[in-house]
Amino acid sequence: MILIVDDKPENIFSLKKILEINNFEVDTALSGEEALKKILKHTYALIILDVQMPGMDGFEVAENISGYSKSKDIPIIFLSAVNTDKRFITKGYASGGVDYITKPVDPDILILKVKTLHRLYEQTRDLNEAHLALRAEIEFRKQAQAELRERVQELRSTLESIPQIAFTAKSDGTIEFVNQHWYKYSNRQEKFPETHPDDPQIKEHWEASIRENRPLEMEVRIKTLSEGSYHCHLLRTTPITEGDDIIKWVGTFTDIEDQKQAEKRKDEFLSIASHELKTPLTSIKAYMQLLERAFAPELEASADSGNYLKRAQFQVDKLHNLIADLLDISKIESGRMKFNKKVFKFEDLLASSIDIITQTNHDVRIIRRGTVDALMYGDEIRIEQVILNYLTNAIKYSPDTKEVVVENSLTPEGHILVKVIDFGVGIPADKQSQIFNKYYRVEETSHRFQGLGIGLYICSEIIKRHGGAFGVESNSNLGSTFYFTIPSYKGTPLT
């Protein structure tokens, strides 16, 4: 907006019309005092100021305008019919004017000067706004960098205080900080500790995780510099993000050597104990069978005696199954679990497994959904072991319901999918990722249901050895769905 200041309304009228014809917004004032009041309230791009006015003349008004921080940069054009000599014009410029026009005004010259000064004002205003924005951005970045330095220092202090090996890296994977424990295993900051020849190389997995922008977790044995021995560590890396961008990585090596040795000793003990228990248990089963045959008439005559013997046989069978599971654990850990693979019809195996469960659990109703007429290549007995374990768990952890659903279908990839659905106690969401771990049991249900936490671990290993996948979907108190997939056989059909 342009402000015209003149004590004569007729002059204001003519100037205002000229400017409005050229699409300029115009405001007016009939005195210097009125002009100063308006300048304090409004923002103007240009002021056309008459020099000769009663009271406060144009020079005084200009000097006051240049004294206000808000208006000091507004360009002023002086307008007068007299005093066009050099000294008078110089005084006008000294008072803050940027141009001078004498009366009578030439409209073309006036518009040319107004357009030029108006454009310069807008450019100056835009430049000032850009300057302010730039200063604000600089201050923001300085503050952000200071906060980042503070956060980095806090992080490094924390990493120095923990017992694990710790490091941080840039977004591209370049290591930029390591704590003091790092140098027990590596003599250079940029070099990962040396791994055991039989273990995967850390660098390869690290570079892959950086490329794929995903956290890394792996167990690896690394070599100590002082002793040259290898200690098992759990390596974990986590990204630090700002918005959707990864700005840094934090990694730790946690020494789990003692835990691994304890597990190894426990597995050795269980293996020895299982083998030692297997022989006398087999003898007990044989003697009980002989006892049942030798005293068959008496057992038939006495219902209580027959029931006692059946209960004893049931407990012996439970012990036999437990020992079998412990032996399987031992075989898995030592790599001695054998698989007698052959081609067979999966539907026959699934139907047989369900029949076994229904024969021993008469009050349970197993509902079938879907059948798959497909072959598979694998160990029939081991796959049956998985199905029986899934079904047994479904019944065991659903004490208040007598229904279990078994779904069978083919995935788009041609894999056989089996789902066992129960309506029991369920599994909390934060525990589901560990449910297939060795010896793991959900704390919330461990006091209600007996077990060692090894059945699902054995199932997972069997499925892995068949190139399949497994998992669980569950909600607390609403039941669980345990599933597995195994590739179907694509070769020559059975005859």
Short mmCIF file of C-alpha atoms in Angstrom, two decimals:
data_model
loop_
_atom_site.label_atom_id
_atom_site.label_comp_id
_atom_site.label_asym_id
_atom_site.label_seq_id
_atom_site.Cartn_x
_atom_site.Cartn_y
_atom_site.Cartn_z
CA MET A 1 0.00 0.00 0.00
CA ILE A 2 1.18 3.58 -0.83
CA LEU A 3 0.66 6.54 1.54
CA ILE A 4 0.10 10.03 0.04
CA VAL A 5 0.70 12.92 2.49
CA ASP A 6 -0.44 16.39 1.37
CA ASP A 7 -2.35 19.19 3.05
CA LYS A 8 -4.41 19.87 -0.08
CA PRO A 9 -7.22 17.41 -0.85
CA GLU A 10 -7.22 18.26 -4.57
CA ASN A 11 -3.57 17.19 -4.86
CA ILE A 12 -4.31 13.97 -3.01
CA PHE A 13 -7.31 13.25 -5.23
CA SER A 14 -5.36 13.58 -8.50
CA LEU A 15 -2.40 11.50 -7.26
CA LYS A 16 -4.70 8.87 -5.83
CA LYS A 17 -6.56 8.47 -9.14
CA ILE A 18 -3.32 8.11 -11.09
CA LEU A 19 -2.06 5.39 -8.77
CA GLU A 20 -5.36 3.52 -8.52
CA ILE A 21 -5.66 3.43 -12.32
CA ASN A 22 -2.35 1.56 -12.24
CA ASN A 23 -3.68 -0.96 -9.66
CA PHE A 24 -1.92 0.43 -6.60
CA GLU A 25 -3.66 0.41 -3.23
CA VAL A 26 -3.59 3.92 -1.75
CA ASP A 27 -3.99 5.50 1.69
CA THR A 28 -3.95 9.25 2.42
CA ALA A 29 -3.12 11.73 5.18
CA LEU A 30 -3.76 15.52 5.27
CA SER A 31 -0.95 16.35 7.73
CA GLY A 32 2.36 15.13 8.99
CA GLU A 33 0.90 14.27 12.39
CA GLU A 34 -1.84 12.13 10.80
CA ALA A 35 0.74 10.43 8.59
CA LEU A 36 2.92 9.46 11.58
CA LYS A 37 -0.07 7.96 13.40
CA LYS A 38 -0.99 5.88 10.33
CA ILE A 39 2.60 4.71 9.84
CA LEU A 40 2.58 3.32 13.39
CA LYS A 41 -0.63 1.36 12.70
CA HIS A 42 -0.08 0.20 9.10
CA THR A 43 2.68 -1.02 6.81
CA TYR A 44 3.41 0.90 3.60
CA ALA A 45 5.55 0.06 0.61
CA LEU A 46 6.08 3.74 -0.43
CA ILE A 47 5.32 7.26 0.88
CA ILE A 48 4.71 10.24 -1.40
CA LEU A 49 5.32 13.22 0.88
CA ASP A 50 4.59 16.89 0.18
CA VAL A 51 7.37 19.14 1.46
CA GLN A 52 5.42 22.33 2.22
CA MET A 53 2.72 21.64 4.80
CA PRO A 54 1.54 23.78 7.71
CA GLY A 55 2.77 22.71 11.11
CA MET A 56 5.17 19.79 10.56
CA ASP A 57 6.70 20.05 7.09
CA GLY A 58 7.77 17.13 4.88
CA PHE A 59 11.39 17.12 6.04
CA GLU A 60 10.39 16.82 9.70
CA VAL A 61 7.96 14.04 8.87
CA ALA A 62 10.67 12.19 6.93
CA GLU A 63 13.15 12.53 9.82
CA ASN A 64 10.55 11.10 12.23
CA ILE A 65 9.73 8.25 9.86
CA SER A 66 13.43 7.28 9.56
CA GLY A 67 13.62 7.26 13.36
CA TYR A 68 11.07 4.45 13.68
CA SER A 69 12.52 0.94 13.39
CA LYS A 70 9.30 -0.20 11.75
CA SER A 71 9.33 2.44 8.99
CA LYS A 72 12.96 3.39 8.53
CA ASP A 73 13.30 1.33 5.34
CA ILE A 74 10.15 2.71 3.62
CA PRO A 75 11.18 4.69 0.50
CA ILE A 76 10.00 8.35 0.40
CA ILE A 77 9.37 10.48 -2.69
CA PHE A 78 9.32 14.23 -1.92
CA LEU A 79 6.79 16.31 -3.82
CA SER A 80 7.04 20.13 -4.11
CA ALA A 81 6.37 23.03 -6.50
CA VAL A 82 9.24 25.22 -5.21
CA ASN A 83 12.76 25.03 -3.84
CA THR A 84 14.21 22.87 -6.59
CA ASP A 85 17.71 24.18 -6.14
CA LYS A 86 20.54 21.85 -5.20
CA ARG A 87 20.62 22.61 -1.46
CA PHE A 88 16.93 22.02 -1.05
CA ILE A 89 17.06 18.70 -2.88
CA THR A 90 20.11 17.67 -0.81
CA LYS A 91 18.18 18.38 2.39
CA GLY A 92 15.39 16.13 1.14
CA TYR A 93 17.77 13.22 0.59
CA ALA A 94 19.42 13.84 3.97
CA SER A 95 16.01 13.67 5.64
CA GLY A 96 15.46 10.15 4.32
CA GLY A 97 14.04 10.65 0.86
CA VAL A 98 15.06 8.48 -2.06
CA ASP A 99 13.65 10.62 -4.90
CA TYR A 100 12.27 14.05 -5.68
CA ILE A 101 9.42 15.15 -7.96
CA THR A 102 8.34 18.72 -8.65
CA LYS A 103 4.88 20.01 -9.43
CA PRO A 104 3.13 19.89 -11.78
CA VAL A 105 3.55 16.12 -11.69
CA ASP A 106 4.14 14.21 -14.90
CA PRO A 107 1.95 11.09 -14.50
CA ASP A 108 4.22 8.87 -16.61
CA ILE A 109 7.34 9.81 -14.66
CA LEU A 110 5.47 9.43 -11.40
CA ILE A 111 4.21 5.94 -12.27
CA LEU A 112 7.66 4.88 -13.52
CA LYS A 113 9.31 5.96 -10.27
CA VAL A 114 6.54 4.50 -8.13
CA LYS A 115 6.77 1.14 -9.88
CA THR A 116 10.55 1.08 -9.56
CA LEU A 117 10.56 1.97 -5.85
CA HIS A 118 7.60 -0.32 -5.13
CA ARG A 119 9.41 -3.22 -6.78
CA LEU A 120 12.62 -2.42 -4.86
CA TYR A 121 10.68 -2.32 -1.61
CA GLU A 122 9.11 -5.71 -2.28
CA GLN A 123 12.50 -7.19 -3.19
CA THR A 124 14.03 -5.73 -0.04
CA ARG A 125 11.16 -7.04 2.04
CA ASP A 126 11.52 -10.52 0.52
CA LEU A 127 15.27 -10.39 1.08
CA ASN A 128 14.78 -9.40 4.70
CA GLU A 129 12.28 -12.18 5.23
CA ALA A 130 14.68 -14.67 3.65
CA HIS A 131 17.44 -13.32 5.85
CA LEU A 132 15.33 -13.73 8.97
CA ALA A 133 14.34 -17.24 7.93
CA LEU A 134 17.97 -18.09 7.28
CA ARG A 135 19.01 -16.77 10.68
CA ALA A 136 16.22 -18.76 12.31
CA GLU A 137 17.34 -21.89 10.42
CA ILE A 138 20.95 -21.32 11.48
CA GLU A 139 19.91 -20.89 15.11
CA PHE A 140 17.73 -24.00 14.91
CA ARG A 141 20.57 -26.03 13.44
CA LYS A 142 23.00 -24.75 16.05
CA GLN A 143 20.58 -25.75 18.78
CA ALA A 144 19.95 -29.15 17.15
CA GLN A 145 23.69 -29.77 16.79
CA ALA A 146 24.25 -28.80 20.41
CA GLU A 147 21.48 -31.15 21.53
CA LEU A 148 22.86 -33.90 19.31
CA ARG A 149 26.35 -33.45 20.75
CA GLU A 150 24.88 -33.63 24.23
CA ARG A 151 22.93 -36.78 23.37
CA VAL A 152 26.00 -38.36 21.77
CA GLN A 153 28.08 -37.55 24.85
CA GLU A 154 25.42 -39.03 27.13
CA LEU A 155 25.25 -42.14 24.95
CA ARG A 156 29.02 -42.56 24.96
CA SER A 157 29.18 -42.10 28.73
CA THR A 158 26.49 -44.76 29.09
CA LEU A 159 28.30 -47.16 26.73
CA GLU A 160 31.53 -46.69 28.68
CA SER A 161 29.78 -47.64 31.92
CA ILE A 162 28.19 -50.92 30.79
CA PRO A 163 30.01 -54.29 31.03
CA GLN A 164 29.39 -55.22 27.37
CA ILE A 165 31.52 -54.40 24.36
CA ALA A 166 29.78 -51.39 22.78
CA PHE A 167 30.15 -49.24 19.68
CA THR A 168 28.35 -46.62 17.62
CA ALA A 169 28.45 -46.18 13.86
CA LYS A 170 27.36 -43.64 11.28
CA SER A 171 24.35 -44.31 9.08
CA ASP A 172 26.64 -45.87 6.43
CA GLY A 173 28.08 -48.34 8.97
CA THR A 174 31.40 -46.57 9.60
CA ILE A 175 32.36 -47.15 13.25
CA GLU A 176 32.91 -43.82 15.02
CA PHE A 177 33.13 -44.79 18.71
CA VAL A 178 34.01 -47.90 20.74
CA ASN A 179 34.18 -48.33 24.50
CA GLN A 180 37.18 -49.62 26.44
CA HIS A 181 36.05 -53.27 26.33
CA TRP A 182 36.37 -53.25 22.51
CA TYR A 183 40.16 -53.23 22.75
CA LYS A 184 40.20 -56.55 24.60
CA TYR A 185 39.15 -58.16 21.33
CA SER A 186 40.35 -55.77 18.61
CA ASN A 187 43.36 -53.47 18.36
CA ARG A 188 41.70 -51.02 15.97
CA GLN A 189 38.47 -49.07 16.23
CA GLU A 190 37.42 -49.71 12.63
CA LYS A 191 38.06 -53.48 12.79
CA PHE A 192 35.55 -55.97 14.18
CA PRO A 193 36.91 -58.67 16.54
CA GLU A 194 38.18 -61.86 14.91
CA THR A 195 35.57 -64.60 14.79
CA HIS A 196 35.98 -68.36 15.10
CA PRO A 197 36.71 -70.04 11.72
CA ASP A 198 33.50 -72.07 11.99
CA ASP A 199 31.31 -69.04 12.75
CA PRO A 200 29.82 -66.51 10.28
CA GLN A 201 31.87 -63.37 9.59
CA ILE A 202 30.58 -60.31 11.44
CA LYS A 203 31.54 -57.87 8.66
CA GLU A 204 29.41 -59.63 6.02
CA HIS A 205 26.29 -59.68 8.21
CA TRP A 206 26.92 -56.09 9.36
CA GLU A 207 27.16 -54.80 5.79
CA ALA A 208 23.99 -56.69 4.85
CA SER A 209 22.05 -55.15 7.75
CA ILE A 210 23.24 -51.65 6.74
CA ARG A 211 22.12 -52.20 3.13
CA GLU A 212 18.70 -53.44 4.24
CA ASN A 213 18.28 -50.91 7.11
CA ARG A 214 17.45 -53.63 9.62
CA PRO A 215 18.75 -54.47 13.11
CA LEU A 216 21.28 -57.28 13.45
CA GLU A 217 21.25 -60.08 16.02
CA MET A 218 23.63 -63.02 15.92
CA GLU A 219 25.59 -65.33 18.21
CA VAL A 220 29.29 -65.49 17.39
CA ARG A 221 32.53 -66.57 19.04
CA ILE A 222 35.18 -63.83 19.10
CA LYS A 223 38.87 -64.06 19.96
CA THR A 224 40.47 -62.34 22.95
CA LEU A 225 43.75 -60.55 22.20
CA SER A 226 45.41 -61.44 25.49
CA GLU A 227 44.66 -65.17 25.67
CA GLY A 228 43.80 -66.05 22.09
CA SER A 229 40.72 -67.95 23.29
CA TYR A 230 37.23 -67.63 21.83
CA HIS A 231 34.24 -66.43 23.85
CA CYS A 232 30.66 -66.71 22.69
CA HIS A 233 28.94 -63.31 22.41
CA LEU A 234 25.49 -62.10 21.39
CA LEU A 235 25.85 -59.22 18.90
CA ARG A 236 22.93 -56.80 18.67
CA THR A 237 22.69 -53.58 16.67
CA THR A 238 19.89 -51.01 16.83
CA PRO A 239 19.29 -47.99 14.57
CA ILE A 240 18.79 -44.47 15.93
CA THR A 241 16.34 -42.58 13.73
CA GLU A 242 15.14 -39.05 13.11
CA GLY A 243 11.77 -39.28 11.41
CA ASP A 244 12.16 -42.03 8.81
CA ASP A 245 15.94 -41.64 8.43
CA ILE A 246 18.59 -43.66 10.24
CA ILE A 247 21.25 -41.27 11.58
CA LYS A 248 23.30 -43.67 13.70
CA TRP A 249 23.69 -47.27 14.84
CA VAL A 250 24.37 -48.57 18.35
CA GLY A 251 25.74 -52.07 18.86
CA THR A 252 26.72 -54.31 21.77
CA PHE A 253 28.51 -57.63 22.21
CA THR A 254 27.19 -59.42 25.32
CA ASP A 255 29.38 -62.22 26.68
CA ILE A 256 27.20 -65.36 26.92
CA GLU A 257 30.06 -67.85 27.26
CA ASP A 258 29.08 -68.84 30.82
CA GLN A 259 25.45 -69.27 29.75
CA LYS A 260 26.50 -71.45 26.80
CA GLN A 261 28.74 -73.59 29.00
CA ALA A 262 25.95 -74.00 31.54
CA GLU A 263 23.56 -75.07 28.78
CA LYS A 264 26.17 -77.47 27.46
CA ARG A 265 26.65 -79.06 30.90
CA LYS A 266 22.89 -79.29 31.37
CA ASP A 267 22.45 -80.93 27.97
CA GLU A 268 25.24 -83.40 28.75
CA PHE A 269 23.61 -84.25 32.06
CA LEU A 270 20.19 -84.73 30.46
CA SER A 271 21.69 -86.88 27.74
CA ILE A 272 23.45 -89.14 30.25
CA ALA A 273 20.44 -89.26 32.56
CA SER A 274 18.08 -90.07 29.70
CA HIS A 275 20.24 -92.93 28.48
CA GLU A 276 20.64 -94.27 32.01
CA LEU A 277 16.88 -94.07 32.65
CA LYS A 278 15.89 -95.61 29.35
CA THR A 279 17.17 -99.11 30.14
CA PRO A 280 15.43 -99.63 33.51
CA LEU A 281 12.28 -97.99 32.17
CA THR A 282 12.16 -100.45 29.29
CA SER A 283 12.49 -103.27 31.83
CA ILE A 284 9.68 -101.82 33.95
CA LYS A 285 7.38 -101.69 30.92
CA ALA A 286 8.22 -105.30 30.06
CA TYR A 287 7.62 -106.54 33.60
CA MET A 288 4.29 -104.68 33.78
CA GLN A 289 3.17 -106.36 30.55
CA LEU A 290 4.19 -109.75 31.96
CA LEU A 291 2.38 -108.92 35.19
CA GLU A 292 -0.78 -108.01 33.27
CA ARG A 293 -0.69 -111.31 31.37
CA ALA A 294 0.16 -113.46 34.40
CA PHE A 295 -2.63 -112.05 36.55
CA ALA A 296 -5.20 -111.43 33.81
CA PRO A 297 -8.00 -113.43 35.54
CA GLU A 298 -7.45 -111.68 38.88
CA LEU A 299 -7.34 -108.25 37.20
CA GLU A 300 -10.61 -108.97 35.45
CA ALA A 301 -12.18 -109.97 38.75
CA SER A 302 -10.93 -106.87 40.57
CA ALA A 303 -11.75 -103.60 38.83
CA ASP A 304 -9.61 -101.58 41.28
CA SER A 305 -6.50 -103.66 40.60
CA GLY A 306 -6.97 -103.30 36.86
CA ASN A 307 -7.34 -99.53 37.19
CA TYR A 308 -4.21 -99.29 39.34
CA LEU A 309 -2.21 -101.19 36.75
CA LYS A 310 -3.52 -99.03 33.90
CA ARG A 311 -2.63 -95.85 35.81
CA ALA A 312 0.86 -97.18 36.43
CA GLN A 313 1.23 -97.98 32.72
CA PHE A 314 0.00 -94.47 31.84
CA GLN A 315 2.61 -92.84 34.10
CA VAL A 316 5.32 -95.11 32.69
CA ASP A 317 4.29 -94.03 29.17
CA LYS A 318 4.52 -90.38 30.21
CA LEU A 319 8.01 -90.99 31.59
CA HIS A 320 8.95 -92.80 28.40
CA ASN A 321 7.81 -89.86 26.28
CA LEU A 322 9.71 -87.42 28.48
CA ILE A 323 12.91 -89.44 28.15
CA ALA A 324 12.38 -89.65 24.38
CA ASP A 325 12.10 -85.85 24.22
CA LEU A 326 15.27 -85.42 26.29
CA LEU A 327 17.11 -87.82 23.98
CA ASP A 328 15.84 -85.83 20.99
CA ILE A 329 17.24 -82.64 22.56
CA SER A 330 20.59 -84.36 22.97
CA LYS A 331 20.56 -85.54 19.36
CA ILE A 332 19.64 -82.08 18.08
CA GLU A 333 22.43 -80.39 20.02
CA SER A 334 25.03 -82.91 18.89
CA GLY A 335 23.77 -83.00 15.30
CA ARG A 336 22.97 -86.72 15.55
CA MET A 337 19.21 -86.55 14.95
CA LYS A 338 18.58 -88.79 11.96
CA PHE A 339 15.76 -88.44 9.47
CA ASN A 340 14.50 -91.36 7.40
CA LYS A 341 12.95 -89.42 4.55
CA LYS A 342 10.66 -90.88 1.94
CA VAL A 343 7.69 -89.81 -0.17
CA PHE A 344 4.27 -90.28 1.47
CA LYS A 345 0.70 -88.98 1.33
CA PHE A 346 0.33 -86.16 3.81
CA GLU A 347 -3.44 -86.56 4.21
CA ASP A 348 -3.01 -90.17 5.40
CA LEU A 349 -0.48 -89.03 8.01
CA LEU A 350 -2.67 -86.16 9.26
CA ALA A 351 -5.76 -88.39 9.50
CA SER A 352 -3.78 -91.05 11.37
CA SER A 353 -2.37 -88.50 13.83
CA ILE A 354 -5.82 -87.11 14.59
CA ASP A 355 -7.14 -90.64 15.10
CA ILE A 356 -4.39 -91.38 17.63
CA ILE A 357 -5.36 -88.31 19.65
CA THR A 358 -9.09 -89.06 19.55
CA GLN A 359 -8.48 -92.64 20.71
CA THR A 360 -6.74 -91.39 23.86
CA ASN A 361 -8.95 -88.31 24.43
CA HIS A 362 -12.52 -89.53 23.98
CA ASP A 363 -14.14 -86.35 25.32
CA VAL A 364 -12.35 -84.06 22.85
CA ARG A 365 -13.91 -83.16 19.49
CA ILE A 366 -11.40 -82.44 16.70
CA ILE A 367 -12.92 -80.49 13.81
CA ARG A 368 -11.32 -80.82 10.35
CA ARG A 369 -11.32 -77.91 7.89
CA GLY A 370 -9.89 -78.61 4.49
CA THR A 371 -7.88 -81.48 3.06
CA VAL A 372 -4.80 -81.49 0.86
CA ASP A 373 -4.25 -84.23 -1.68
CA ALA A 374 -0.51 -83.74 -1.83
CA LEU A 375 2.67 -85.72 -1.36
CA MET A 376 5.60 -84.71 0.77
CA TYR A 377 9.15 -85.89 1.09
CA GLY A 378 10.25 -86.26 4.69
CA ASP A 379 10.45 -88.33 7.82
CA GLU A 380 6.88 -89.52 8.39
CA ILE A 381 7.45 -90.39 12.05
CA ARG A 382 9.02 -87.00 12.85
CA ILE A 383 6.24 -85.05 11.11
CA GLU A 384 3.70 -87.14 13.03
CA GLN A 385 5.60 -86.17 16.19
CA VAL A 386 5.04 -82.48 15.37
CA ILE A 387 1.32 -82.92 14.71
CA LEU A 388 0.81 -84.94 17.87
CA ASN A 389 2.67 -82.33 19.93
CA TYR A 390 0.54 -79.50 18.50
CA LEU A 391 -2.68 -81.41 19.19
CA THR A 392 -1.63 -82.50 22.67
CA ASN A 393 -0.74 -78.92 23.61
CA ALA A 394 -4.04 -77.64 22.22
CA ILE A 395 -5.95 -80.04 24.48
CA LYS A 396 -3.65 -79.50 27.47
CA TYR A 397 -3.88 -75.71 27.45
CA SER A 398 -7.67 -75.65 26.84
CA PRO A 399 -9.03 -77.20 30.04
CA ASP A 400 -12.39 -75.42 29.78
CA THR A 401 -13.23 -76.41 26.20
CA LYS A 402 -13.40 -79.71 24.38
CA GLU A 403 -12.97 -78.54 20.80
CA VAL A 404 -9.84 -78.26 18.67
CA VAL A 405 -9.81 -77.18 15.02
CA VAL A 406 -7.33 -78.53 12.46
CA GLU A 407 -7.05 -76.60 9.20
CA ASN A 408 -5.14 -77.94 6.20
CA SER A 409 -4.48 -76.15 2.90
CA LEU A 410 -1.89 -75.36 0.25
CA THR A 411 -0.14 -71.99 0.21
CA PRO A 412 0.30 -70.05 -3.07
CA GLU A 413 3.90 -71.31 -3.10
CA GLY A 414 2.69 -74.92 -3.05
CA HIS A 415 3.61 -75.58 0.59
CA ILE A 416 1.46 -77.73 2.86
CA LEU A 417 0.00 -75.58 5.66
CA VAL A 418 -1.32 -77.06 8.89
CA LYS A 419 -3.01 -74.97 11.60
CA VAL A 420 -4.05 -76.29 15.02
CA ILE A 421 -6.52 -73.89 16.66
CA ASP A 422 -7.54 -74.07 20.31
CA PHE A 423 -9.78 -71.91 22.49
CA GLY A 424 -7.74 -72.07 25.67
CA VAL A 425 -5.62 -69.80 27.86
CA GLY A 426 -3.67 -68.20 25.01
CA ILE A 427 -0.20 -66.64 25.09
CA PRO A 428 0.65 -62.98 25.87
CA ALA A 429 1.92 -61.06 22.84
CA ASP A 430 5.32 -60.30 24.40
CA LYS A 431 5.97 -64.03 25.03
CA GLN A 432 5.08 -65.42 21.61
CA SER A 433 8.49 -64.82 20.01
CA GLN A 434 10.13 -67.07 22.64
CA ILE A 435 7.61 -69.89 22.75
CA PHE A 436 9.70 -72.15 20.45
CA ASN A 437 12.91 -71.60 22.46
CA LYS A 438 14.47 -74.49 24.32
CA TYR A 439 13.21 -74.90 27.93
CA TYR A 440 11.01 -71.81 27.63
CA ARG A 441 7.70 -71.79 29.47
CA VAL A 442 5.17 -68.97 29.84
CA GLU A 443 5.31 -67.86 33.46
CA GLU A 444 1.61 -67.09 33.68
CA THR A 445 0.64 -70.72 32.97
CA SER A 446 3.66 -72.69 34.25
CA HIS A 447 2.08 -73.20 37.69
CA ARG A 448 -1.09 -74.69 36.16
CA PHE A 449 0.37 -76.96 33.50
CA GLN A 450 3.31 -79.34 33.83
CA GLY A 451 6.11 -79.55 31.31
CA LEU A 452 9.78 -78.84 30.57
CA GLY A 453 9.39 -76.49 27.63
CA ILE A 454 11.11 -78.77 25.12
CA GLY A 455 8.27 -80.10 22.93
CA LEU A 456 7.85 -77.03 20.73
CA TYR A 457 11.61 -76.61 20.47
CA ILE A 458 11.90 -80.16 19.08
CA CYS A 459 9.00 -79.43 16.69
CA SER A 460 10.72 -76.29 15.43
CA GLU A 461 13.95 -78.19 14.75
CA ILE A 462 12.08 -80.94 12.89
CA ILE A 463 10.29 -78.37 10.71
CA LYS A 464 13.56 -76.53 10.02
CA ARG A 465 15.22 -79.77 8.89
CA HIS A 466 12.37 -80.22 6.42
CA GLY A 467 12.79 -76.72 4.96
CA GLY A 468 9.57 -75.47 6.50
CA ALA A 469 8.38 -72.61 8.67
CA PHE A 470 6.43 -72.43 11.93
CA GLY A 471 4.81 -69.90 14.23
CA VAL A 472 2.00 -68.97 16.57
CA GLU A 473 -0.85 -66.44 16.63
CA SER A 474 -2.51 -65.94 19.98
CA ASN A 475 -4.46 -63.70 22.34
CA SER A 476 -4.53 -64.14 26.10
CA ASN A 477 -7.63 -66.03 27.25
CA LEU A 478 -8.91 -66.35 23.67
CA GLY A 479 -6.87 -69.30 22.44
CA SER A 480 -3.93 -69.93 20.11
CA THR A 481 -3.24 -70.98 16.54
CA PHE A 482 -0.02 -72.97 16.05
CA TYR A 483 0.94 -73.57 12.44
CA PHE A 484 3.69 -74.98 10.25
CA THR A 485 4.38 -75.20 6.53
CA ILE A 486 6.39 -77.83 4.67
CA PRO A 487 7.18 -77.95 0.94
CA SER A 488 5.09 -80.47 -0.94
CA TYR A 489 6.71 -83.10 -3.13
CA LYS A 490 6.78 -82.23 -6.85
CA GLY A 491 8.34 -85.41 -8.13
CA THR A 492 6.91 -88.65 -9.51
CA PRO A 493 3.52 -89.59 -7.98
CA LEU A 494 3.23 -92.70 -5.82
CA THR A 495 1.89 -95.81 -7.57
#
